[in-house]
Coordinates of C-alpha atoms in Angstrom, one line a residue:
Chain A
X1 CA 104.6 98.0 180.1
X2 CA 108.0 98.9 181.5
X3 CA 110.7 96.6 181.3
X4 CA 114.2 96.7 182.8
X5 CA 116.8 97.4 181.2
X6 CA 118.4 94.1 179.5
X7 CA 121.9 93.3 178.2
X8 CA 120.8 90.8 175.2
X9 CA 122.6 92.4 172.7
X10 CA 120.8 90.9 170.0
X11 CA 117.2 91.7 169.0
X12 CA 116.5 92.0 165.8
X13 CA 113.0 91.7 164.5
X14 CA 112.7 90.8 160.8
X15 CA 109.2 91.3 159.0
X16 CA 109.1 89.1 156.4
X17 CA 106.0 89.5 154.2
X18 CA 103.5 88.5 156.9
X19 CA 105.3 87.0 159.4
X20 CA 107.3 88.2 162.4
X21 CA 109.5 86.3 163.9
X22 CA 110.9 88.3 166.6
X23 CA 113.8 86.8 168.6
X24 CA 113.3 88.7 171.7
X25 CA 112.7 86.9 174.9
X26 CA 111.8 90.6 177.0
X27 CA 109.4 91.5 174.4
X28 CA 107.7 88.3 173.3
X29 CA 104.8 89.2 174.8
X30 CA 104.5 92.4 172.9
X31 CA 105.6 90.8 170.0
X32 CA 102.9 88.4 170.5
X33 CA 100.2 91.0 170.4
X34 CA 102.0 92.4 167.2
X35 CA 101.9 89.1 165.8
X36 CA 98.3 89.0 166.1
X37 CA 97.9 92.6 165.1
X38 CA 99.9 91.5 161.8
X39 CA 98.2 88.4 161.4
X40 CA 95.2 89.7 161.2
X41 CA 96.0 92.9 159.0
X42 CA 96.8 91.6 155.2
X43 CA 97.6 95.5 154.7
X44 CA 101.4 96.2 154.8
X45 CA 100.7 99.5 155.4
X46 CA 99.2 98.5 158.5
X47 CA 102.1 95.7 159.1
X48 CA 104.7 98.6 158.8
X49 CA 102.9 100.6 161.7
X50 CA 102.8 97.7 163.4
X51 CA 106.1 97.0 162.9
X52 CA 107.6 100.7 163.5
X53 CA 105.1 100.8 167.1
X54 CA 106.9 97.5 167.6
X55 CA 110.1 99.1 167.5
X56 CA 109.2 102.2 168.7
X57 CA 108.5 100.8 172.2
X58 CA 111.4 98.4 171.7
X59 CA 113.6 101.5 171.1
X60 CA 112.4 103.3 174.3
X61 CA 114.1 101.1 176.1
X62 CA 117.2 102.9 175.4
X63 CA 118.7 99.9 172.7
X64 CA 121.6 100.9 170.8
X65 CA 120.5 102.3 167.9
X66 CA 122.2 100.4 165.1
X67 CA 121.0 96.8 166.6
X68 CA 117.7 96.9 165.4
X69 CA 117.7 96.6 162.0
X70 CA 113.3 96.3 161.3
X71 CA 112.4 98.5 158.6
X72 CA 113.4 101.5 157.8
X73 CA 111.0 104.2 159.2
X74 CA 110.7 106.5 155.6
X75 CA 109.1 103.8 154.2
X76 CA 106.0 104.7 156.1
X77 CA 105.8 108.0 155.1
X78 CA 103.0 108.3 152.8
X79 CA 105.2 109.6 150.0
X80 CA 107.6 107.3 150.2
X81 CA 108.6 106.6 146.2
X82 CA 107.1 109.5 145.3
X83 CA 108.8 110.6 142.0
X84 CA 109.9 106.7 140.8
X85 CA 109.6 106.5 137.3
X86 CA 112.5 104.0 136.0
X87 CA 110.4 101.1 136.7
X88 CA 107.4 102.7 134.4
X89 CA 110.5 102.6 131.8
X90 CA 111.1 99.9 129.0
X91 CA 113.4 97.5 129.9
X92 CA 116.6 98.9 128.1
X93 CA 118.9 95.5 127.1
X94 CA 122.4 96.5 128.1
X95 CA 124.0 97.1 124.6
X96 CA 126.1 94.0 123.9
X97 CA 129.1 94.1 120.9
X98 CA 128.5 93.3 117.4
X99 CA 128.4 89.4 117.0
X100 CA 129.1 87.9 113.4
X101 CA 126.7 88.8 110.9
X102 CA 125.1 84.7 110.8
X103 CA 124.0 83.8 107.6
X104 CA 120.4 84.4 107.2
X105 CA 118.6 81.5 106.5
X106 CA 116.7 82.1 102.7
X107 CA 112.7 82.1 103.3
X108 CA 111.4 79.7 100.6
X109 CA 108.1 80.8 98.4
X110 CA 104.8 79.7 99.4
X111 CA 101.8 79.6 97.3
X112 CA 100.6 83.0 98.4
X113 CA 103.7 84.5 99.3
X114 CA 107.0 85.3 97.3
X115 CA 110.4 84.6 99.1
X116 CA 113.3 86.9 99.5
X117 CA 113.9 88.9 96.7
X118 CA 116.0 92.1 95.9
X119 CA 115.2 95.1 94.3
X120 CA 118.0 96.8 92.7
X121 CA 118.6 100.4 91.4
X122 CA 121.5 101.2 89.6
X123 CA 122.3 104.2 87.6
X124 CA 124.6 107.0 87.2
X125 CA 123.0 109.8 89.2
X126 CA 123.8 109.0 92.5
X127 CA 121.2 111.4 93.7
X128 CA 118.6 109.5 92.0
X129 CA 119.4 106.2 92.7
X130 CA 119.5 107.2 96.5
X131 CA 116.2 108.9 96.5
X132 CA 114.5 106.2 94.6
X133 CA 115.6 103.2 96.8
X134 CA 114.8 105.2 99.2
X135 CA 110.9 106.2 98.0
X136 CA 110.7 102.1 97.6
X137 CA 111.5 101.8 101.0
X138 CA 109.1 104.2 102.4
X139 CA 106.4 102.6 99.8
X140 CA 107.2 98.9 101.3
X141 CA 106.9 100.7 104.9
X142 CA 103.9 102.2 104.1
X143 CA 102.2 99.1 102.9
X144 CA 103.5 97.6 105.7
X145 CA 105.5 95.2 103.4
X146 CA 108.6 93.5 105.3
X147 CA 112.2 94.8 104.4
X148 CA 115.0 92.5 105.1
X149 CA 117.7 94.9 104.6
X150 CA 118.3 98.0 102.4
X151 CA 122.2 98.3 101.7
X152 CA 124.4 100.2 98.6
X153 CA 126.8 97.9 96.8
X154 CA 130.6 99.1 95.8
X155 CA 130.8 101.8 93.1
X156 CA 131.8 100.2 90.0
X157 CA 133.7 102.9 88.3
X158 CA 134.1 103.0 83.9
X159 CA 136.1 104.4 81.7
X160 CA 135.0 105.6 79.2
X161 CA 137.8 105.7 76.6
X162 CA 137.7 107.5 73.2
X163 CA 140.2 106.9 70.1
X164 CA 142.3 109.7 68.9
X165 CA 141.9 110.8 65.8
X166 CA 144.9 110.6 64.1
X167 CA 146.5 107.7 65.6
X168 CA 146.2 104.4 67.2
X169 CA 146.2 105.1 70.9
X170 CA 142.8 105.3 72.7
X171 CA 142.6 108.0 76.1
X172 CA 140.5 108.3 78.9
X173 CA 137.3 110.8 77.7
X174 CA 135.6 110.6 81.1
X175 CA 135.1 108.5 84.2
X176 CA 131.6 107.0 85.0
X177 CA 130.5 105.5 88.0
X178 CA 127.5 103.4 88.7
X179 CA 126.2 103.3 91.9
X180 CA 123.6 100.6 93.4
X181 CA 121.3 99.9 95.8
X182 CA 119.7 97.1 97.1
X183 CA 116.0 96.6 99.1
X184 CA 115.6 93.3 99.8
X185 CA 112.1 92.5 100.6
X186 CA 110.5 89.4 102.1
X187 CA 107.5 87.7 102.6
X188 CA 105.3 89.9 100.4
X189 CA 101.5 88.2 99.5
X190 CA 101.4 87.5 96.2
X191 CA 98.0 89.9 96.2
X192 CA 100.2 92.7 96.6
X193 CA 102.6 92.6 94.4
X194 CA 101.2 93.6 91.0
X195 CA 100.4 97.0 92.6
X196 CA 103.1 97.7 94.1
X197 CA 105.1 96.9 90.9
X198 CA 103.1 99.2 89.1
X199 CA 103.5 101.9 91.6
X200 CA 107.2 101.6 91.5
X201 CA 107.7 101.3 87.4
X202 CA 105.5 104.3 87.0
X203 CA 107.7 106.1 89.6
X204 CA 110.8 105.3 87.8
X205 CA 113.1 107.9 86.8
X206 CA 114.9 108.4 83.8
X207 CA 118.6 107.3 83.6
X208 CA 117.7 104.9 86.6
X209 CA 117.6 101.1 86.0
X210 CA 115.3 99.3 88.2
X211 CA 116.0 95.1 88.5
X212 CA 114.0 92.4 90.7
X213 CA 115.5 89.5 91.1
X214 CA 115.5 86.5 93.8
X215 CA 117.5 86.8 96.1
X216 CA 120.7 83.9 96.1
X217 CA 123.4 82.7 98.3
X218 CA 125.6 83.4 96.1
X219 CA 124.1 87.5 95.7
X220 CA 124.7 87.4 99.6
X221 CA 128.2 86.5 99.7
X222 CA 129.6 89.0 96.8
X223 CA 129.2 91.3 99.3
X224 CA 131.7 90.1 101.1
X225 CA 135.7 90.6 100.8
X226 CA 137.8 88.1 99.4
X227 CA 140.5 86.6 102.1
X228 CA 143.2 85.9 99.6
X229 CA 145.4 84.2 102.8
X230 CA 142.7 82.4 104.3
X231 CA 142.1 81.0 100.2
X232 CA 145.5 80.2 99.4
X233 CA 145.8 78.0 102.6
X234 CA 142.3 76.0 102.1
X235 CA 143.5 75.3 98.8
X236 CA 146.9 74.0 100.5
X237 CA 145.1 71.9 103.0
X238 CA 142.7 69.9 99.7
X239 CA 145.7 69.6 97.2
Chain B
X1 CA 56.3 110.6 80.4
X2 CA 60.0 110.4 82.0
X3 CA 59.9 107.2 83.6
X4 CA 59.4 105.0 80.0
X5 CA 61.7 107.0 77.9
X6 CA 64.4 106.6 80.2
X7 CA 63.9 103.1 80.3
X8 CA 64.8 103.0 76.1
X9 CA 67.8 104.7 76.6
X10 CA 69.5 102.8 79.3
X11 CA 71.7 100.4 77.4
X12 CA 70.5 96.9 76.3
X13 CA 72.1 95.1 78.5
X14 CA 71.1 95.1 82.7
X15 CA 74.5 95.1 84.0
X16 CA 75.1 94.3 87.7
X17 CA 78.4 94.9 89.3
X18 CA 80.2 93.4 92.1
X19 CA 83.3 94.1 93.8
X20 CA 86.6 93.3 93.0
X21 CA 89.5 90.9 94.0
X22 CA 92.0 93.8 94.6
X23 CA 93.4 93.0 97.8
X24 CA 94.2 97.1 98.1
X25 CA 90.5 98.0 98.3
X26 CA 89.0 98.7 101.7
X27 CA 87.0 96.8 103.8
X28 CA 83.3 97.4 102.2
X29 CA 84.2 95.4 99.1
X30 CA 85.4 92.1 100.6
X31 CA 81.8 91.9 102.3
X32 CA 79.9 92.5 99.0
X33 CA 82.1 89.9 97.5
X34 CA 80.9 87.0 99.4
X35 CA 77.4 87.8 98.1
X36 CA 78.6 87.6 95.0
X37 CA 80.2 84.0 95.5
X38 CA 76.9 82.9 97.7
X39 CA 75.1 83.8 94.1
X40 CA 77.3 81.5 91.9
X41 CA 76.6 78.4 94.6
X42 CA 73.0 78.2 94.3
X43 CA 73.1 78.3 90.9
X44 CA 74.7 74.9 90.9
X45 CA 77.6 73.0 90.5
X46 CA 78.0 74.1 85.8
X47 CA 78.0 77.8 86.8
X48 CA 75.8 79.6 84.6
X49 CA 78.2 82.5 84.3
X50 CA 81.1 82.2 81.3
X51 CA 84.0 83.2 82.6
X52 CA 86.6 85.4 80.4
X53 CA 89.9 86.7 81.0
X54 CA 90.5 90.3 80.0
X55 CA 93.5 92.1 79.3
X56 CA 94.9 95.4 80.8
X57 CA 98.0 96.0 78.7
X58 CA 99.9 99.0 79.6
X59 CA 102.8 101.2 78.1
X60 CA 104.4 102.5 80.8
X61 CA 105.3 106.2 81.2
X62 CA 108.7 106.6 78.6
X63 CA 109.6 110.5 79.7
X64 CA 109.1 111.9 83.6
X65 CA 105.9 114.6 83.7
X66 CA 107.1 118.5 83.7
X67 CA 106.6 120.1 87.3
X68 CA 104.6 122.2 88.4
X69 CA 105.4 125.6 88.5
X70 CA 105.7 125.6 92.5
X71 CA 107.6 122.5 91.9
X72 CA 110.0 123.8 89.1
X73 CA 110.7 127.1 91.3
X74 CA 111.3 124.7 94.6
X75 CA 113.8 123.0 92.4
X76 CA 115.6 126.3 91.3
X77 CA 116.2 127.2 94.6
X78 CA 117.1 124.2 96.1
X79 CA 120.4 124.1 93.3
X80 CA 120.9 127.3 94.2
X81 CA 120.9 127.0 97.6
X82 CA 123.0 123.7 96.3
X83 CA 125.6 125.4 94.6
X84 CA 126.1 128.4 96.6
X85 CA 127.3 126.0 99.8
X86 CA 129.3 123.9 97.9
X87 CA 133.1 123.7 97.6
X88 CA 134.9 124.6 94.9
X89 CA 136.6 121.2 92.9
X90 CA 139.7 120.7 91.2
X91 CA 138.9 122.1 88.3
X92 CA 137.5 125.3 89.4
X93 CA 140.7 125.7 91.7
X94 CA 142.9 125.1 88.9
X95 CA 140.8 128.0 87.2
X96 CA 141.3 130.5 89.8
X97 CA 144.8 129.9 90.0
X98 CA 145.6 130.3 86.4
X99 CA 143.6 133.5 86.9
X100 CA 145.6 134.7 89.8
X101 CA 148.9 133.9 88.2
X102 CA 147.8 135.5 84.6
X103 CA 146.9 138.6 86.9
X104 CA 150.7 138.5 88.2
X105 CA 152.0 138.6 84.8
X106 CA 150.8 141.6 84.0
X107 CA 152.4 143.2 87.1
X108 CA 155.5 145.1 86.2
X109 CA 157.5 143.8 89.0
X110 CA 157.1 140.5 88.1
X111 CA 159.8 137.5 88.2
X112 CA 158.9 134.1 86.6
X113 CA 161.9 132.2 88.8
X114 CA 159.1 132.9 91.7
X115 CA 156.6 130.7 90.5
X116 CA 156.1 127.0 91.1
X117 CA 156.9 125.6 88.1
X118 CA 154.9 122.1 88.9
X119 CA 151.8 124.2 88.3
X120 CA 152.8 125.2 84.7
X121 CA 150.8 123.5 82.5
X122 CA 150.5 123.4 78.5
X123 CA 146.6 123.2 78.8
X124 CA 144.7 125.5 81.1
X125 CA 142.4 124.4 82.6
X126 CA 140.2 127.2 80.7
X127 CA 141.2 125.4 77.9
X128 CA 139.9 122.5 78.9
X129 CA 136.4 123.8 79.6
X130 CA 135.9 125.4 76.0
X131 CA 136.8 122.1 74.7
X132 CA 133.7 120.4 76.6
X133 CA 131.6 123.3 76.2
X134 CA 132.1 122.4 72.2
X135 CA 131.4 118.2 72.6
X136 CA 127.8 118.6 73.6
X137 CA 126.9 120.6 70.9
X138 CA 127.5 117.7 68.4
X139 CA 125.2 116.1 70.2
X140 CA 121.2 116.0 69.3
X141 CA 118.8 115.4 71.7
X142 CA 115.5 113.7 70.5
X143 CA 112.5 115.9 70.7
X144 CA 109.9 114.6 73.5
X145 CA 107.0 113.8 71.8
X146 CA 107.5 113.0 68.2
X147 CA 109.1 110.5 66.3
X148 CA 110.4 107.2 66.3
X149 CA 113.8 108.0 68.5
X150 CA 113.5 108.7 71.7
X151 CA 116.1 108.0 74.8
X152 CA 115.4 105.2 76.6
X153 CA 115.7 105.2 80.4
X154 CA 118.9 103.2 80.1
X155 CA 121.4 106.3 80.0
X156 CA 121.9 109.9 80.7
X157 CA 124.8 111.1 80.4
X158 CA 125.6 113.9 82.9
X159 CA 128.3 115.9 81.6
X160 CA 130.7 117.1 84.7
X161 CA 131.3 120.3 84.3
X162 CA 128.3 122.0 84.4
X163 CA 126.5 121.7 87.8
X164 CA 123.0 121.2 86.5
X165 CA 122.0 118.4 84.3
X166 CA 121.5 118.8 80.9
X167 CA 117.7 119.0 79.9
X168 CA 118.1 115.9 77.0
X169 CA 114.5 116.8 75.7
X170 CA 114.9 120.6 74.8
X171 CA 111.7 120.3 71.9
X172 CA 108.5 119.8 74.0
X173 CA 106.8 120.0 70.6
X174 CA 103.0 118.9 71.0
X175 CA 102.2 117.6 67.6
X176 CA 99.5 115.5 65.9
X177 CA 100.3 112.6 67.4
X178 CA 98.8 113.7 71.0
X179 CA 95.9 113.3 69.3
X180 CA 96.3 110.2 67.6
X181 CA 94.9 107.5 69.5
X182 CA 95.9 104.6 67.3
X183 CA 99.6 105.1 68.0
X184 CA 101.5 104.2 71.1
X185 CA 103.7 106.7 71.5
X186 CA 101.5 109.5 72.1
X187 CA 102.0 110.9 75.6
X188 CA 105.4 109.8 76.7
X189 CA 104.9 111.3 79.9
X190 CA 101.7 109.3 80.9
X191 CA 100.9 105.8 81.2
X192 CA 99.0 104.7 78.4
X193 CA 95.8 101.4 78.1
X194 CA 95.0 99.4 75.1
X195 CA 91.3 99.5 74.2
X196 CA 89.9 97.3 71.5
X197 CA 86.5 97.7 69.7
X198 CA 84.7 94.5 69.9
X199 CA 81.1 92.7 68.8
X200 CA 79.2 92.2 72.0
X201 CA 75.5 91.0 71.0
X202 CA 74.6 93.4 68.4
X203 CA 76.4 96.8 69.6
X204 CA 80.3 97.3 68.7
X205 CA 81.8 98.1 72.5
X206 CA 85.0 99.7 73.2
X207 CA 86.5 97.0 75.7
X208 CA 89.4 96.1 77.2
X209 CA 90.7 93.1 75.0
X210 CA 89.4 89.8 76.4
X211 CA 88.7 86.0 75.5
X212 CA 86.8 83.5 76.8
X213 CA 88.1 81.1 79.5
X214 CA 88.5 77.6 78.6
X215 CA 88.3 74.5 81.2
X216 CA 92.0 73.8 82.0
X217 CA 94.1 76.4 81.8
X218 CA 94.5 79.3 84.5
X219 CA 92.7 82.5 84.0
X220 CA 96.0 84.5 83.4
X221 CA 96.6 81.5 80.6
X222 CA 93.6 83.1 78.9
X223 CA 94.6 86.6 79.5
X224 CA 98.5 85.6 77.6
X225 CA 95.9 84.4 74.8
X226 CA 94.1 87.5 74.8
X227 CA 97.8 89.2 73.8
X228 CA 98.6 86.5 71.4
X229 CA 95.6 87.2 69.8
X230 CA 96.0 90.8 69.3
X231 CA 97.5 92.2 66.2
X232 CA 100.3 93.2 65.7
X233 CA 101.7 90.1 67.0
X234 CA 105.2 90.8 68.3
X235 CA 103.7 92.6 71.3
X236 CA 106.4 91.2 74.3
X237 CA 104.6 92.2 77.6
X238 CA 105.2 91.0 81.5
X239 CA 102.2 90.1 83.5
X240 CA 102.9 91.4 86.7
X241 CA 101.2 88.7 89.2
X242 CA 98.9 85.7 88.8
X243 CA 96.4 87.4 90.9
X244 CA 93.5 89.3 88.9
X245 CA 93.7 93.1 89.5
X246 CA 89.3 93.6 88.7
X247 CA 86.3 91.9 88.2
X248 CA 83.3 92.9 85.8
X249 CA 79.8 90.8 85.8
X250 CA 77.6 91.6 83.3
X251 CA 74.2 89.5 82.5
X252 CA 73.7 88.8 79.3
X253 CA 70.0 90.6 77.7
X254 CA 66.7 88.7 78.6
X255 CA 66.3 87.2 75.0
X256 CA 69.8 85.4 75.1
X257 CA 69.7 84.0 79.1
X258 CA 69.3 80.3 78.5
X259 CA 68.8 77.9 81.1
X260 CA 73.1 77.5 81.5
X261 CA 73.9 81.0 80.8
X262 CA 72.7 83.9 82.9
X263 CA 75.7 86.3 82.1
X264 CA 79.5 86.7 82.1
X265 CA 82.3 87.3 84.4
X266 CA 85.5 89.2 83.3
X267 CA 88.4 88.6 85.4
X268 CA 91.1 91.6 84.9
X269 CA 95.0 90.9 84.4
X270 CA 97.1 93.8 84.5
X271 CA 100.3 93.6 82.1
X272 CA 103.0 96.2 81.1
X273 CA 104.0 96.5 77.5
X274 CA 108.1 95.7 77.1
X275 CA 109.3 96.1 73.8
X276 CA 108.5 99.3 71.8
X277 CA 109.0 97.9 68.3
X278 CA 105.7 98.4 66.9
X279 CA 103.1 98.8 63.9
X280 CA 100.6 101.0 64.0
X281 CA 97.0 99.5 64.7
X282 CA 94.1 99.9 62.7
X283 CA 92.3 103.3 63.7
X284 CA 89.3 102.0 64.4
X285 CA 89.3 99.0 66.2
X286 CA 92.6 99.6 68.7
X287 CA 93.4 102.7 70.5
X288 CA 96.1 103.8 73.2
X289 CA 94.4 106.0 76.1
X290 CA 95.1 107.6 78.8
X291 CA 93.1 107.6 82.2
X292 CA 90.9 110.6 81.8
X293 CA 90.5 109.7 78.5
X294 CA 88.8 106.6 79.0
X295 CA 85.4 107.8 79.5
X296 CA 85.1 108.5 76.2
X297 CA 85.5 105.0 75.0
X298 CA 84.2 103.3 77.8
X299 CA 80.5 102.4 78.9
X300 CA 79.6 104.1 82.4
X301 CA 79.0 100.7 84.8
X302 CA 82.6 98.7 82.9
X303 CA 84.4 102.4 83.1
X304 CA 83.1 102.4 86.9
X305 CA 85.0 98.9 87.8
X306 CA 87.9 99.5 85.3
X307 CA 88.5 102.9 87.2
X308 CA 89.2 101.1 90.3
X309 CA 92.4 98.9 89.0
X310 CA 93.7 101.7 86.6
X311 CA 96.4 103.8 88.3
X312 CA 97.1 107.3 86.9
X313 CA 100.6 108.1 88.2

């Protein structure tokens, strides 16, 4: 159908989902047929052709190009999205700062499962300390036992100091430092813990101390540094 | 005629055996367990079986095992490989230097004003190292198998300048006492399991020391009894858990079964031995053994459950 030329300057059609709504007075009756064409197809494909035939006869009725804004004609193409893959990603949280480290609140004991509790290697040999926190680690991951945290606490440094023979006054003979490391394990059944005991004393090494403890409050904050400042004036605002 | 002999030497007793309560054990055992429980209920509510609580006292391995010989060469090379990429310390550079400025001496155009005179020292630092090359050889180590002395795992002392550690046990001496099962300090380097000789019916069984289960108190209650009662009293041990670590069922021989007793059921606590001080047991009636061992001592159906809860690491 031919149609004269017009001088509406706006026609825009806008396809939303299923509907059509097409403000064109010249072409209402082809939009009407459209509409029906649309109505009746659920398929967008088919909606997008009917759409694009839509505006292919609206555009041969030589329509500046930039007024019709319908849908853009590549998404017709059969390959259109070919080679989208970010959507088949996992979501990736946008990396936020470091909050304070809250305090954790303490899991109690049940009947059938222990709390929180620490296991603590200390020694000398830093070399076997490390690698013996870190075979208990890879045992509790292995048994798919739960590891809080897995941490090193400060070197504690002695002297080991030697009195002179002739004389009063002692000198240093050597330095030792003890290292440690902590796993902290929670929530382990009360099943499973004779066995893995067992496998970690039988694993121990020698010169290696091996402790298991519950895990406190107070074990959680000597970790921390003292504010001396922040101290002094809390004592200033009680007394 | 096979078929009756073999029935005369099968032991005395018709022992059935069920699965046990180890929570590690794979799937097959937790289904044969609840036939086991569906045979206590329909023999009413006084269960016919006596209940014990056994004992499965451990010393702990004191000394670690030798390598392997792939393992020992690995471990050669990987200090090699160790030392040869490390960086010299203070004490080494202080050694070359003295070296270097010894070699200058000896030059003949040589002028003391051009030396640093902060790196004069009294003491070399060669010095130095003779004088800890002398300090460990007051010191004796204990030798690995025998005697009453050994190191404990509470210290090594790892002397700084040499770049391996020093070997504390230098005697690997394997004496009598390997063979010695009455002693507990046989094999330092393996875990070692108390066995006690016991009456059972009319046969003296090696057994894992248990006790029977009285009402009200907790099966590891009887277990702590079964350690009390051992001699040797002052034997200081740590249960590791409440939880049983095997189960042995045994029916008791056709002439004893009664109308309320059909058998026994031995409940397993597993419990590691803590302070060494110790008298030595009566040969006959206690022994210390190892895993592989335990077949000798043990009858083949109790040694088949026992197996399962003993760990040879």
């Amino acid at each position: 159908m031919s149609q004269g030329r017009s001088g509406r300057a706006d026609q825009s059609v806008l396809i939303k989902k299923n509907k059509v709504y097409c403000i064109s007075n010249h072409h209402f009756f082809v939009c009407a047929i459209l509409l029906l064409q649309v109505l009746l197809f659920q398929n967008t494909r088919a909606l997008l052709c009917a759409a694009a035939s839509l505006q292919s006869q609206v555009l041969t009725t030589q329509m500046p190009l930039g007024v019709l804004l319908t849908s853009r004609q590549y998404r017709s193409m059969p390959t259109h999205g070919i080679g989208k893959y970010r959507h088949l990603l996992p979501k990736a949280l946008p990396k936020k700062k470091k909050d304070r480290v809250q305090v954790k609140q303490i899991k109690a004991a049940t009947a059938t499962e222990f709390g929180v509790f620490n296991v603590c290697v200390s020694g000398y040999d830093m070399t076997l300390v490390e690698h013996y926190s870190q075979y208990i680690h890879n045992l509790c991951n292995h048994f798919d036992i739960k590891v809080d945290e897995s941490c090193a606490l400060p070197t504690k440094s002695t002297e080991v100091m030697v009195m002179q023979e002739q004389g009063t006054k002692m000198y240093v003979d050597a330095v030792l430092k003890t290292h440690e490391r902590i796993v902290q394990i929670s929530e382990m059944k009360a099943t499973l813990f004779p066995i893995f005991m067992e496998v970690v004393l039988k694993n121990q090494p020698e010169g290696v101390r091996l402790c298991v403890k519950q895990h406190t409050e107070a074990d959680y904050q000597a970790r921390f540094k003292t504010r001396p400042e922040l101290e002094g004036l809390l004592a200033k605002i009680h007394n | 005629m096979a078929a009756p002999f073999s029935r005369l030497c099968r032991p005395l007793w018709r022992i059935t055996t069920t699965s046990t309560l180890n929570k590690g054990v794979r799937n097959v055992s937790s289904s044969r367990q609840q036939w086991s429980a569906q045979n206590v209920k329909t023999a009413g509510a006084a269960s016919p079986w006596a209940l014990h609580g056994a004992l499965c006292l451990q010393r702990l391995p004191v000394v670690s095992q030798d390598g392997s010989p792939i393992e020992e060469d690995f471990m050669e090379l990987m200090h090699l490989m160790e030392l040869e990429r490390s960086l010299l310390s203070d004490h080494e550079l202080r050694l070359l230097e003295d070296a270097a400025r010894m070699s200058r001496k000896q030059e003949e155009d040589y002028d003391s004003d051009e030396e640093d005179y902060r790196d004069n020292e009294i003491v070399t630092a060669q010095d130095l190292e003779d004088i800890w090359e002398q300090k460990p050889k007051q010191f004796q180590p204990a030798p690995r198998s025998q005697g009453k002395h050994y190191f404990g795992s509470d210290h090594v002392f790892k002397i700084f300048q040499s770049y391996k550690t020093c070997r504390m046990f230098t005697n690997y001496s394997t004496g009598v006492d390997e063979k010695d099962v009455s002693s507990s300090e046989r094999c330092l380097a393996d875990s070692l399991i108390l066995l006690a000789k016991k009456d059972v019916g009319s046969q003296k069984l090696w057994l894992l020391p248990q006790i029977q289960w009285q009402t009200g108190e907790t099966l590891r209650q009887t277990a702590e009894r079964a350690l009390a009662s051992l001699p040797g009293a002052d034997k200081k041990a740590t249960f590791l858990g409440s939880a049983p670590c095997g189960f042995y069922k045994y029916k008791y021989p056709k002439e004893i079964q009664k109308e309320g007793s059909v058998g026994a059921k031995v409940f397993f606590f597993k419990a590691v031995l803590s302070s060494h001080k110790h008298l030595p047991l009566e040969k006959n009636s206690f022994a210390w053994v190892k895993k592989e061992e335990l077949q000798d001592f043990l009858k083949p159906e109790y040694l088949k459950q026992v197996r399962r809860f003993i760990m040879a690491l």
